[in-house]
PDB file of C-alpha atoms and ligand atoms in Angstrom:
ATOM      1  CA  UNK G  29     -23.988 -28.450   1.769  1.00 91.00           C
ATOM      2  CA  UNK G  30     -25.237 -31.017  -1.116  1.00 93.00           C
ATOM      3  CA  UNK G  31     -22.706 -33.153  -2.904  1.00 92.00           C
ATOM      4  CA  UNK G  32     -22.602 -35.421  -5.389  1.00 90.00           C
ATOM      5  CA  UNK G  33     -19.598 -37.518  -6.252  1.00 86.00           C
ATOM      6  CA  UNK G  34     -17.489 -35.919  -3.748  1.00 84.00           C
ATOM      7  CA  UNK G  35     -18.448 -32.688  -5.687  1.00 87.00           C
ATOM      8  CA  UNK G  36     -20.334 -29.220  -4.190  1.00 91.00           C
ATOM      9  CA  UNK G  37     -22.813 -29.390  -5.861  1.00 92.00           C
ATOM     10  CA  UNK G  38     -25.023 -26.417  -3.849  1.00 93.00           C
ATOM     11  CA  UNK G  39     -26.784 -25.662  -0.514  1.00 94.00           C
ATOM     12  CA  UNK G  40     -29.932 -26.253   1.108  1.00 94.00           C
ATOM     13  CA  UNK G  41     -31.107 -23.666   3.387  1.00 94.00           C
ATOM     14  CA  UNK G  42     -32.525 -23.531   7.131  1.00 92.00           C
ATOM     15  CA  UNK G  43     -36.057 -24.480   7.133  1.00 94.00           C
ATOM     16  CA  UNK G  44     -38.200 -20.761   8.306  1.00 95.00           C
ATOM     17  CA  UNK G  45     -41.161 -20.304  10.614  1.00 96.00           C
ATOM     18  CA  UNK G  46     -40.001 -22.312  13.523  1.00 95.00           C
ATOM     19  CA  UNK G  47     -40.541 -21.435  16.983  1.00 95.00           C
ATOM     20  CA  UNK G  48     -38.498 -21.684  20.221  1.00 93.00           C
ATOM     21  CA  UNK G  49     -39.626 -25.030  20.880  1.00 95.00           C
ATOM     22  CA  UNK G  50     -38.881 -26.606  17.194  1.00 93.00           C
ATOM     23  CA  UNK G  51     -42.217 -26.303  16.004  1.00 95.00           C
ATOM     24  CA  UNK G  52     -43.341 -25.630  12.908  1.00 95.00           C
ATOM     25  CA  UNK G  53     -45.334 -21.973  12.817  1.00 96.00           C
ATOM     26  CA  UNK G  54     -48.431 -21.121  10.644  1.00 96.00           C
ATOM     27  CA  UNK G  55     -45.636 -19.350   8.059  1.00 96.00           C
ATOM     28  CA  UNK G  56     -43.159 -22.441   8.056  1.00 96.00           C
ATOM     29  CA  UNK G  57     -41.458 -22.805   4.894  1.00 95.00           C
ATOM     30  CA  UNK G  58     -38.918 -25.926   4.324  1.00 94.00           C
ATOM     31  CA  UNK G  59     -35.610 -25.133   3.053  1.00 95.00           C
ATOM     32  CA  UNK G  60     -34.783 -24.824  -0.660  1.00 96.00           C
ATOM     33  CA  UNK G  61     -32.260 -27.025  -2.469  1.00 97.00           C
ATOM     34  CA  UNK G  62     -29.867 -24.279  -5.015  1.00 96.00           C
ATOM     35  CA  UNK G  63     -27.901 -26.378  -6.792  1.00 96.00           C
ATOM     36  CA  UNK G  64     -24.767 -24.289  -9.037  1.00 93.00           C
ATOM     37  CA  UNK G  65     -21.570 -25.337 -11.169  1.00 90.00           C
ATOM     38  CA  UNK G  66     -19.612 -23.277  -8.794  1.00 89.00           C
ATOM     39  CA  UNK G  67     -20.837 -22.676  -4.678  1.00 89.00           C
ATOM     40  CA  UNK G  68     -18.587 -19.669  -3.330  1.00 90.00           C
ATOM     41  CA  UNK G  69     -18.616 -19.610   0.281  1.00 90.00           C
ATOM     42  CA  UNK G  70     -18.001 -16.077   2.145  1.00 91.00           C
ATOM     43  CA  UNK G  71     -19.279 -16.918   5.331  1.00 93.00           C
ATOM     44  CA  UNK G  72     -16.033 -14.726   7.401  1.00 91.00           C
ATOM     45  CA  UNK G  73     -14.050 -15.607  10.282  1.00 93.00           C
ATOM     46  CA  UNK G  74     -14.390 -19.396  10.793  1.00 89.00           C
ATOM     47  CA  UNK G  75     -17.573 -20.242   8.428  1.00 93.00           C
ATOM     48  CA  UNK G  76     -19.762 -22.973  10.157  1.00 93.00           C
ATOM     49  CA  UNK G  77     -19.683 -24.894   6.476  1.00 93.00           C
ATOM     50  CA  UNK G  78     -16.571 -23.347   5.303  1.00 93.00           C
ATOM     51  CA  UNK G  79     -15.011 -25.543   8.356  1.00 93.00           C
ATOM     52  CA  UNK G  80     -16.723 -28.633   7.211  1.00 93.00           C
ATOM     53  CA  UNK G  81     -15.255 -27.982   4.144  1.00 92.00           C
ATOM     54  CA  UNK G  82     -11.897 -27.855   4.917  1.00 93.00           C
ATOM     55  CA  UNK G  83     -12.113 -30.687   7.244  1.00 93.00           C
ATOM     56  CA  UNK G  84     -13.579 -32.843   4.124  1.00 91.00           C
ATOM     57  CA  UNK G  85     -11.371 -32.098   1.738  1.00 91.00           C
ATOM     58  CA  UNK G  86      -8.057 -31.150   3.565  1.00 92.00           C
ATOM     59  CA  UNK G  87      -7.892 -27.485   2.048  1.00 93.00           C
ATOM     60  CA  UNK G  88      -5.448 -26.933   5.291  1.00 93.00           C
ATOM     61  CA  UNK G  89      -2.727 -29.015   4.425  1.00 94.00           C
ATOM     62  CA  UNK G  90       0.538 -27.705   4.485  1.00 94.00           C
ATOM     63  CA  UNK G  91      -0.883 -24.067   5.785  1.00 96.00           C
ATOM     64  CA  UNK G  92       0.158 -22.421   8.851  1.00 96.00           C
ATOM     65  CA  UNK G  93      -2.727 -22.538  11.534  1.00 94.00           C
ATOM     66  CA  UNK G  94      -5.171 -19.443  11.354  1.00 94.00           C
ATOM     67  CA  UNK G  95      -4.925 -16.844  13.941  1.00 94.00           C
ATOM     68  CA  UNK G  96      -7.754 -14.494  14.870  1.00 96.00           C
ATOM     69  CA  UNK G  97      -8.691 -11.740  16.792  1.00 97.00           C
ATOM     70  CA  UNK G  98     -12.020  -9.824  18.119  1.00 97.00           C
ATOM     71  CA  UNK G  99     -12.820  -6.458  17.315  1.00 98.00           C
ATOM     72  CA  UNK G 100     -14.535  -4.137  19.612  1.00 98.00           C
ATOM     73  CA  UNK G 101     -15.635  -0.783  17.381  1.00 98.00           C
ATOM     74  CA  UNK G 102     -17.956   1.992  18.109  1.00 98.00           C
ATOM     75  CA  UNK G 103     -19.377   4.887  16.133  1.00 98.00           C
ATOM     76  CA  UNK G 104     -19.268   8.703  17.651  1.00 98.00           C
ATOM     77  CA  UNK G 105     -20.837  11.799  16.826  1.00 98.00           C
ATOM     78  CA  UNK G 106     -18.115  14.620  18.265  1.00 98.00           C
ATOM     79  CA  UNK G 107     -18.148  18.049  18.165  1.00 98.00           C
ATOM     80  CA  UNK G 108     -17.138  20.358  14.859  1.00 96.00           C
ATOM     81  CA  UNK G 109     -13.619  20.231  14.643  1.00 95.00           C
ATOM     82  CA  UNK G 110     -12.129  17.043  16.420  1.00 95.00           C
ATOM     83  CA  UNK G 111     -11.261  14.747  13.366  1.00 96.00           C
ATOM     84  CA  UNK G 112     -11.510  15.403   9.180  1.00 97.00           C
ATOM     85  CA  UNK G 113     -13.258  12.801   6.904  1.00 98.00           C
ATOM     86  CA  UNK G 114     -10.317  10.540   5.858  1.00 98.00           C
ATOM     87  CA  UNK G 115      -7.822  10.953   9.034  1.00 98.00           C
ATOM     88  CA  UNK G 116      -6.437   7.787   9.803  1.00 98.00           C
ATOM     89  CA  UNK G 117      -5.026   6.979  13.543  1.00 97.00           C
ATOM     90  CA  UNK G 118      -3.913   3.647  14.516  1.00 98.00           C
ATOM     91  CA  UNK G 119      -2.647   3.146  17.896  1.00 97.00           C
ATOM     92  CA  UNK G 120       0.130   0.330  19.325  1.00 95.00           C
ATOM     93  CA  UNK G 121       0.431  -0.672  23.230  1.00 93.00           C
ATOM     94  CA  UNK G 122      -1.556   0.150  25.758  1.00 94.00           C
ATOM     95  CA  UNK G 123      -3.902  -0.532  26.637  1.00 96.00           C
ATOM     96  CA  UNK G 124      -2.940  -4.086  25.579  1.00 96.00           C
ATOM     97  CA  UNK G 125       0.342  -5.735  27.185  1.00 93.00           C
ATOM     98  CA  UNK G 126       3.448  -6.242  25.527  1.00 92.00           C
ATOM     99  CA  UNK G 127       2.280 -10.015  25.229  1.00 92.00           C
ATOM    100  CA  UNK G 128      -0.633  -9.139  23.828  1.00 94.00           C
ATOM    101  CA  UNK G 129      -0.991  -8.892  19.879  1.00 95.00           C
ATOM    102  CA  UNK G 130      -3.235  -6.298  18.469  1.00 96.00           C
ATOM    103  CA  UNK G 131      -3.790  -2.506  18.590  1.00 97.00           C
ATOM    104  CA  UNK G 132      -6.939   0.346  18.175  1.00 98.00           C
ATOM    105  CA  UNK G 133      -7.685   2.556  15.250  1.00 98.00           C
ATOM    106  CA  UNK G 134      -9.312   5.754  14.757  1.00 98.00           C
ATOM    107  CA  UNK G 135     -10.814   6.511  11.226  1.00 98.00           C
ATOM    108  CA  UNK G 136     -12.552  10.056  11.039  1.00 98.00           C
ATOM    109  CA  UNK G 137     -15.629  10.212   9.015  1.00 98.00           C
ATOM    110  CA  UNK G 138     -18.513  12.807   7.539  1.00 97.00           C
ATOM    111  CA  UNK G 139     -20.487  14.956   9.339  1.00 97.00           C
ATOM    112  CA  UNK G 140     -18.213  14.960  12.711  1.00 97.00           C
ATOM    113  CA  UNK G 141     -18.388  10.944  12.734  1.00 98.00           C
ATOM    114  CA  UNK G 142     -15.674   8.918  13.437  1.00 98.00           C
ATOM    115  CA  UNK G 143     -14.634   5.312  13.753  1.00 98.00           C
ATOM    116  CA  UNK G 144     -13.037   3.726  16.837  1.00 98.00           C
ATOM    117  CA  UNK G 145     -11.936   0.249  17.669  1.00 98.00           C
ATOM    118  CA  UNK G 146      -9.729  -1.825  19.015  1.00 98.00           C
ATOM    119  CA  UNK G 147      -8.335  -5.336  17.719  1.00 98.00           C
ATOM    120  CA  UNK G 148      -7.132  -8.298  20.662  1.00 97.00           C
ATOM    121  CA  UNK G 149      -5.830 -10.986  19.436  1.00 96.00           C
ATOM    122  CA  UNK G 150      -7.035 -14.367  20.990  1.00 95.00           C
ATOM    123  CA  UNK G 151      -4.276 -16.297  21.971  1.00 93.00           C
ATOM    124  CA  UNK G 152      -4.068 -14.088  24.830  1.00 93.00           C
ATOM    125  CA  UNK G 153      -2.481 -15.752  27.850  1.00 92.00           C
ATOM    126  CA  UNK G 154      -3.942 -13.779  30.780  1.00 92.00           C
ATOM    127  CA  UNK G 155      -7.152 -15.382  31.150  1.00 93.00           C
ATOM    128  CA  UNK G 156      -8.771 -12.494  33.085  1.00 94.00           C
ATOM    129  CA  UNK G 157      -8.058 -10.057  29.884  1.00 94.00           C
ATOM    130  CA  UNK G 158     -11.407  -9.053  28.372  1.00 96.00           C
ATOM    131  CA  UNK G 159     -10.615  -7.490  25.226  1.00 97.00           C
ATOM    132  CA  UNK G 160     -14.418  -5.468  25.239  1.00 97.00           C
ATOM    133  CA  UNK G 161     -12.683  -3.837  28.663  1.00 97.00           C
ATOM    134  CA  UNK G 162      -9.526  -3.334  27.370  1.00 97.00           C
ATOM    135  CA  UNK G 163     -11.343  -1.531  24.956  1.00 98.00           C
ATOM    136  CA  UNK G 164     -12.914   0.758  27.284  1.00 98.00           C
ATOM    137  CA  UNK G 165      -9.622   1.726  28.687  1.00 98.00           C
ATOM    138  CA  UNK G 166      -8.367   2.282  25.380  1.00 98.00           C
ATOM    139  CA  UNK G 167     -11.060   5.659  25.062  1.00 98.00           C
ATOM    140  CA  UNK G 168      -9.568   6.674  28.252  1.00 97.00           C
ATOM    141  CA  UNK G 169      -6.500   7.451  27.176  1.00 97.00           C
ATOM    142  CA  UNK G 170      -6.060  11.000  27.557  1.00 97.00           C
ATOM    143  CA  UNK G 171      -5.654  12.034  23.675  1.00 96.00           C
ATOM    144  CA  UNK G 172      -8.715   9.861  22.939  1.00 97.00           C
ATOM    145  CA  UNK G 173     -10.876  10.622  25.656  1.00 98.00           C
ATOM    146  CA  UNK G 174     -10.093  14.556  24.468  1.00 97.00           C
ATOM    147  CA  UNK G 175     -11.183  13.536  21.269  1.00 97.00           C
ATOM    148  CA  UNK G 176     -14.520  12.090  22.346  1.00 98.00           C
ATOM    149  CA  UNK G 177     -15.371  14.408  24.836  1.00 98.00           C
ATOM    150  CA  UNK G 178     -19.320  15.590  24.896  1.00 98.00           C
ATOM    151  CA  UNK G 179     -19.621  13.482  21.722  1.00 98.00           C
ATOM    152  CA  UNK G 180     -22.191  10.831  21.634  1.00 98.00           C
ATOM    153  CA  UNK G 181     -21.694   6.476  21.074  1.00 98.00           C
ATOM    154  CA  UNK G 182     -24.108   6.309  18.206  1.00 98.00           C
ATOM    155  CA  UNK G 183     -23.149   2.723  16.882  1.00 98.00           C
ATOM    156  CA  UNK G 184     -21.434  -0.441  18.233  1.00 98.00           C
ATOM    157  CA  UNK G 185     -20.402  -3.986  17.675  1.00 97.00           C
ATOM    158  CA  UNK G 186     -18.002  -6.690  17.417  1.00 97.00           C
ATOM    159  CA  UNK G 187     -16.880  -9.482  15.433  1.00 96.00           C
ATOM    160  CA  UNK G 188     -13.920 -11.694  14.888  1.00 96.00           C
ATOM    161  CA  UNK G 189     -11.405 -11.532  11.694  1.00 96.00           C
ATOM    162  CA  UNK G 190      -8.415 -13.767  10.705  1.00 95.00           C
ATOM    163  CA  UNK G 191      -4.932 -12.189  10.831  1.00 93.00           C
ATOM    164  CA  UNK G 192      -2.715 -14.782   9.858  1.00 92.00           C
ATOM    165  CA  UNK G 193      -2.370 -13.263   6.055  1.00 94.00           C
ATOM    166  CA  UNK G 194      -1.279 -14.964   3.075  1.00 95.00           C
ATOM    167  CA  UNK G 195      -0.087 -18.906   4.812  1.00 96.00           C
ATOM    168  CA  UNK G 196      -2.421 -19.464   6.871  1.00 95.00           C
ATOM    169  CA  UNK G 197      -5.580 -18.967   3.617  1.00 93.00           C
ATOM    170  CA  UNK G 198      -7.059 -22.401   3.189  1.00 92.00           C
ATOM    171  CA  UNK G 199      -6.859 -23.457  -0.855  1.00 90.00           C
ATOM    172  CA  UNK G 200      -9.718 -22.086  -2.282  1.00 84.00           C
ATOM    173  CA  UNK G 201     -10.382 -24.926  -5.220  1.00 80.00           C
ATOM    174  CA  UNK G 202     -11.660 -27.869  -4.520  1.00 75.00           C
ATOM    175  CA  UNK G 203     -11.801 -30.834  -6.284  1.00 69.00           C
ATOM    176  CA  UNK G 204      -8.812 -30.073  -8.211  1.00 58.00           C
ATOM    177  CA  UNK G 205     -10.400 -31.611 -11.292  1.00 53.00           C
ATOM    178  CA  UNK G 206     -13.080 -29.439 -12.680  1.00 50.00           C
ATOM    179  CA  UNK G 207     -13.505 -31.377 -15.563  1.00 47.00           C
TER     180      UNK G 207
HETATM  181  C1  FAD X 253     -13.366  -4.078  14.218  1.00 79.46           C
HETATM  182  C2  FAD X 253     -12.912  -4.438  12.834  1.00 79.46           C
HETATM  183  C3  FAD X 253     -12.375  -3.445  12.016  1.00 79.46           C
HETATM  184  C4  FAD X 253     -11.971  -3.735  10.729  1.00 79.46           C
HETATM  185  N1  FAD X 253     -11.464  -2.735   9.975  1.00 79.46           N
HETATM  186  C5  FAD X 253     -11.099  -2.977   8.711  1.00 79.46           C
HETATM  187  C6  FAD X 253     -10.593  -1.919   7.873  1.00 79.46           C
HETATM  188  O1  FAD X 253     -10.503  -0.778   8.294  1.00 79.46           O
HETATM  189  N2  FAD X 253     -10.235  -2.220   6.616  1.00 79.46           N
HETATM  190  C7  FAD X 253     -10.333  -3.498   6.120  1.00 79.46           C
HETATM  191  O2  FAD X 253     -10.005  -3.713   4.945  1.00 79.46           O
HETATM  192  N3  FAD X 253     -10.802  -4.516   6.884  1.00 79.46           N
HETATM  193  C8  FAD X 253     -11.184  -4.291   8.157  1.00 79.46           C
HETATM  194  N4  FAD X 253     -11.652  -5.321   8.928  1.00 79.46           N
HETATM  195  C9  FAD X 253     -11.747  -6.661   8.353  1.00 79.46           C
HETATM  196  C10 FAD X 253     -12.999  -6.793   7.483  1.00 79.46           C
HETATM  197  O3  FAD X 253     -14.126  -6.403   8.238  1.00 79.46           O
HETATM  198  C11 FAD X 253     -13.159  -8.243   7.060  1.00 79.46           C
HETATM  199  O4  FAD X 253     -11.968  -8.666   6.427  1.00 79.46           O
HETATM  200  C12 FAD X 253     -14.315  -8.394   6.075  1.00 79.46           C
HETATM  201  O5  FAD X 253     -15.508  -7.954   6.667  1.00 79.46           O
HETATM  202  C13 FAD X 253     -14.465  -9.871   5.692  1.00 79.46           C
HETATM  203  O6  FAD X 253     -15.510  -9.945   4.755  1.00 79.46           O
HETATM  204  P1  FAD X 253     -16.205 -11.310   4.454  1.00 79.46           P
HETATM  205  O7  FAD X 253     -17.278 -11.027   3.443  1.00 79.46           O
HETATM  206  O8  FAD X 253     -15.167 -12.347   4.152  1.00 79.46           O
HETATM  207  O9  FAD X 253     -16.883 -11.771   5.838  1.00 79.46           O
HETATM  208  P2  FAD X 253     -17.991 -11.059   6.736  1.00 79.46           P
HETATM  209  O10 FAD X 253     -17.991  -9.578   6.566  1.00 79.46           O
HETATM  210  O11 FAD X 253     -17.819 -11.621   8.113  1.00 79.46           O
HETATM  211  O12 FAD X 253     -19.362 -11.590   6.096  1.00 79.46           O
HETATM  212  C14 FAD X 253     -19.772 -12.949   6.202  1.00 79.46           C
HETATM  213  C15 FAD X 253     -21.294 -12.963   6.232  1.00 79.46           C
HETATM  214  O13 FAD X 253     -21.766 -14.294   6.044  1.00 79.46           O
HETATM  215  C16 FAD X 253     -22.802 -14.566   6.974  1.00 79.46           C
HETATM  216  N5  FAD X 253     -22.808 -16.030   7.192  1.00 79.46           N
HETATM  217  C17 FAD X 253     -21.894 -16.774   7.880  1.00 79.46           C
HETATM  218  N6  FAD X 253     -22.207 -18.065   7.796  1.00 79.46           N
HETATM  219  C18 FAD X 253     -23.322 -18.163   7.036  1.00 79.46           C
HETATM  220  C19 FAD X 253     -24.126 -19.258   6.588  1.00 79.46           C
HETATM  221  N7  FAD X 253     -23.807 -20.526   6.868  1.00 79.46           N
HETATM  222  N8  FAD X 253     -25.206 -18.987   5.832  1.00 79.46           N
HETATM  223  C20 FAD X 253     -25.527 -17.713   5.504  1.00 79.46           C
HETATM  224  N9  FAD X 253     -24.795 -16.626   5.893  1.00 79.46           N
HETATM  225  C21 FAD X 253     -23.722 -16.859   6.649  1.00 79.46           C
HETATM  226  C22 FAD X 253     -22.414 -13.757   8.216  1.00 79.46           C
HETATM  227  O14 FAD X 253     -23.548 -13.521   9.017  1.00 79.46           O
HETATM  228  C23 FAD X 253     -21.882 -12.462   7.559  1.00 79.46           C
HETATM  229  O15 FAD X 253     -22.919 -11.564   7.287  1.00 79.46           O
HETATM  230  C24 FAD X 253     -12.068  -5.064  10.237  1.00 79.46           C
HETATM  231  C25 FAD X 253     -12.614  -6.067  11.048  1.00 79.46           C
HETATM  232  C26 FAD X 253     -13.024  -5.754  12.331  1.00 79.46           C
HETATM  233  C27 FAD X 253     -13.608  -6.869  13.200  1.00 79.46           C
END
């Protein structure tokens, strides 16, 4: 982040071309300065500079605390027949304990794809739970693993996301005088 007078005023990015050890390769290029009136700052679920941020200039106070959770999805190919583009499933309980917040979803797709995943939130207490396993017991539930049967994993992934809605959203303007 660059500032000036306790402003934004832009970013300088990562230097390129650097190897393992922190050398500089033959196509090393330095970072760039971008300096803007406004910086907007998407970086998702707990941005490394977005934290700084908020730290600096107290955007949290008087918010609740954010609450996140991980997301374990995959991408099937099923047979003809199993799900329409546009169905919608979302599924509550197991395989996650009563304890534990979150739940799965099943969104169906073109040409016999479909979207499955399921969402643990991370204050879990159990210590042993491994949402990415809890995941893989969620396809064998029997009306799931009927719908995936001789279909094929063709994508996968996960990521975090905040939950906490509306109270927990840091303010978003910073300094309050633009002028
Ligand atoms: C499994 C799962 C299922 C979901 N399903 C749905 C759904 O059905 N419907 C729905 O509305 N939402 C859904 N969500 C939530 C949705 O994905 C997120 O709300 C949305 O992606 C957030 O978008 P974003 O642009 O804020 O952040 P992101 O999509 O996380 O994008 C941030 C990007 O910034 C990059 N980045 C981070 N830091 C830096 C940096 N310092 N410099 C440069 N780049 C950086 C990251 O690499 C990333 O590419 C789901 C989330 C998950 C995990």
């Amino acid at each position: 982040m660059l500032y000036e007078n306790e402003r934004v005023i832009g970013i300088r990015t990562g230097d390129k071309g650097i190897d393992a050890d922190g050398s500089k390769k033959s196509n090393f290029e330095p970072g760039i300065d971008l300096h803007a009136k406004v910086a907007v700052f998407g970086e998702g679920s707990r941005g490394s500079l977005t934290k700084t941020l908020i730290k600096k200039f107290k955007l949290d106070e008087g918010k609740n605390p954010q609450g996140y959770v991980v997301g374990v999805k995959e991408v099937w190919e099923v047979p003809e027949g199993r799900i329409r583009p546009g169905d919608v499933i979302h599924t509550m309980g197991y395989p996650l304990k009563s304890n534990t917040y979150g739940g799965g979803f099943i969104y169906g797709m073109k040409d016999n794809k479909l979207s499955i995943g399921l969402l643990t939130g991370l204050e879990y207490a159990d210590p042993f739970m491994d949402p990415h396993r809890e995941f893989q017991r969620l396809k064998q539930h029997p009306y799931i693993a009927g719908l995936l049967k001789d279909g094929k994993m063709i994508q996968y992934g996960a990521k975090t996301a905040p939950v906490g809605g509306y109270f927990p959203c840091p303010n978003s303007l910073f300094p309050e005088d633009f002028s």
